[in-house]
Amino acid sequence: MCPEVSLRDVAVGSTARVANVVGSDLTSMRLLEMGLTPGVNVKVVGAAFLGGPLELELRGYRLSIRRSEAARVTMAR
Amino acid sequence: MSYAAGIPVAERAITVVLLGNPNTGKSTLFSAMAGIPTRVGNYPGVTVEEKLGRMAYKGHSIQLIDLPGTYSLAPKSPDEQIAVNVLRGQMPGVPVPQCVVVVADATNLERNLYLTSQTLELGIPTVIALTLCDVADEKGIALDIQKLSQRLGCAVVRVVASRREGIDLLCEKILAATGVPQPRPAGLDASLTAETPTHSPAASEAIARYQWIENVLKGIVQRNPPAIRSLNDSIDAVLTHRVWGTLLFATTMLAMFSSIFWLATPLMDIISRGIDALAAGAEGLLPPGAIRSLVVNGVIAGVGGVVIFVPQIAMLFFFIAVLEGCGYLSRAAFLMDRLLVGVGLSGKSFIPLLSSFACAIPGIMAARTIENPRDRLLTILVAPLMSCSARLPVYLLLCGAFVPNVPVGIPWLRLPAVVLACMYAVGVVVAAAVAFVLKSTVFRGPPEPFVMELPGWRWPRWRVVLQRVWESVSSFLQNAGTLIVAVSIVVWALASYPNYPEAIDAEVKAQRQFLTDELASLDSTPADSMPAERRENAADIAEQLAFLDTKAGLAAAQRGAAQRQSFLGQGGRFIEPLVKPLGWDWRIGCAALASFPAREVVLGTLGVIYNLGEIDPGESEDASALVRRLRSATWDGTTRKVFTLPVALSLMVFFALCAQCASTLVVIGKETHSWVWPVVAFAYMTVLAWLGACATYQLGTWILS
């Protein structure tokens, strides 16, 4: 079985589809509410320097989340 | 509907709640509807802002409650809990809302409808205000508002709050909706109960709501490529570029910082010259005495101390409003997050903290842009530790006078410059440590997600920008200004009373006697057996005596004596045991006390207390006179010098860390709507300043001995 890919590993400039958001705490709930639900297409538009947050495009808007938060979002292969 | 005459407005007011995601223009809509809020405070027990306003429409009085910006009604944070409580009518002291206006960003309807879907379930009459419609037009986003209204089961009104478009229609719809029960949104229940067994309950709910939203929006939103797409796209490409984006960010921040640091200076000079002229005028009109002193040194100086902040506040808020208006403010937070997350803050603290290097007051006010109450409070508490421009004259004078001007091994770099840089570093390092400690103790809690919308590039709306500037300046003048003037008057009274002319004359006489005796004893020693240092002392004493014989010199000596005998002087003597470990004599302690209204006052106070009279440390002649006098100052009754290198360093470290700025404390109180936080800030900063100064003095003395 191949290891799961998270949103953190998606290369800048490419698009992938969300498979699941791991965890049920505050952060995971917020990610879901912001529209990162299973099945949605997300484009990684950019990343801040020095390992800063990621810039995503989904549901017609741009969202910024930290890399540690992006690690909770698993992507469909 | 008509109301019987004589019923007070409050009783027949309709309570309307404004709810919406952050950055949807909710505050602009509030201002467009209600103007200046009638009440701004905190909800009991939390630092979540309560903002109330009132408006009249066609004989109806509407009470508006502006809720903090929220993404969801599933309560996870204090502000969301407040929003839920207010909407359910469970907030003590807040009337049960009769209508809720959901403010939704037309450029980003899909995500904004998430909160709408939760609101519609509450059953409260709902009206949707679509904001940023002008931006949506520019971006080529077309919406079928009528169809949207039908599918949601509530009125949808297009508003452009900055131009007051759609406000009347919104009020009309609010009045029409009030009293009519809100039907449950069609199809939502079916979506929510549909089984999605593979996901957690939270995920299932989010999936179901977005499913419903997708159905609602089907065929309603049309995205046409906008006419000026190419320009906006290329701006966007630069903004998100790894190299150019970073470079542009650095340039923008540098421009913003230098403008509040340097561009505000000429305006501040004009203001201080105007205040001086006013003081001189009042001095000419009023007879000498207590009233003149109160007007000139209490009231006019106090008002001047308030107005002087206006240029910096206006400039910073101009920049913030422009950055916010074009969507760049969130980008700054995005880029700087990595740097601040390590100490427990987030990228949103960057601009408030950067601005605090110019002045903590606009910096603390800029913390309004941080939605998370905990992060906002933490930022407000550490912002005054950034070395502001008021500390610079203190550093410059002491570095120039007491730090040996020797090279440090790097070309062009000399020790005073290194010490100056260290003072700035001390503030930053201590702020980082304080933030880290507070975040892991008092402000401990689950990690706050940094989930933030990044609006694309758009042109700022100038009306909104000017309104922001005006609001920030007027709120500072109205709320903080009066209190700052009051504090200045209290400190003036403490430094002017008690005032007994006989005692003052006696002290001046005793001083003259002391100087004469000292000179005589020095003169009696044969000149060749006298060390160079004592010869210098003799020359200095002769100079002081000569100055005392002039009219100005006598007046200065009397002022000095009056201040030493005042409550403030007594306070200085009283705290002497406390400041001795810092290497200070009671005069320095006294000057530190007197600088409570503002740090830069310390130099002027030192001038008065060392009998130089009213001096302006900005004038090079005055400053060098002050330096000479400070250098020659000795401990009472001895020839031991007060100002040595360790004392100068300890004084600088103290001023780097202390909270000797009444205006900052007042603004902290006004921004947090609580008197607890300024007290906390003052207490922790004073303790740190004392510890830092003590360590500096003791270590410095130990190393140099």
CSV table of N, CA and C in Angstrom, one decimal, chain B residues 199 219 261 437 465 632 653 686 695:
chain,number,residue,atom,x,y,z
B,199,HIS,N,-17.4,9.1,7.0
B,199,HIS,CA,-16.7,10.3,7.6
B,199,HIS,C,-17.2,10.5,9.1
B,219,GLY,N,-26.5,27.4,-11.2
B,219,GLY,CA,-27.1,28.3,-12.2
B,219,GLY,C,-27.3,29.8,-11.7
B,261,PHE,N,7.5,56.8,10.7
B,261,PHE,CA,8.7,57.2,11.5
B,261,PHE,C,9.2,58.6,11.0
B,437,VAL,N,6.0,33.1,27.1
B,437,VAL,CA,5.6,32.7,28.5
B,437,VAL,C,4.1,32.8,28.7
B,465,VAL,N,-11.1,54.2,2.8
B,465,VAL,CA,-9.8,54.5,3.4
B,465,VAL,C,-9.9,55.7,4.3
B,632,SER,N,28.8,66.0,35.6
B,632,SER,CA,29.4,66.5,36.8
B,632,SER,C,28.5,66.2,38.1
B,653,VAL,N,18.3,50.6,29.7
B,653,VAL,CA,17.6,49.3,29.7
B,653,VAL,C,16.2,49.5,30.4
B,686,THR,N,7.1,47.2,34.4
B,686,THR,CA,7.9,47.9,35.4
B,686,THR,C,8.8,46.9,36.1
B,695,ALA,N,20.1,44.1,36.7
B,695,ALA,CA,21.1,43.2,36.2
B,695,ALA,C,22.2,43.9,35.4
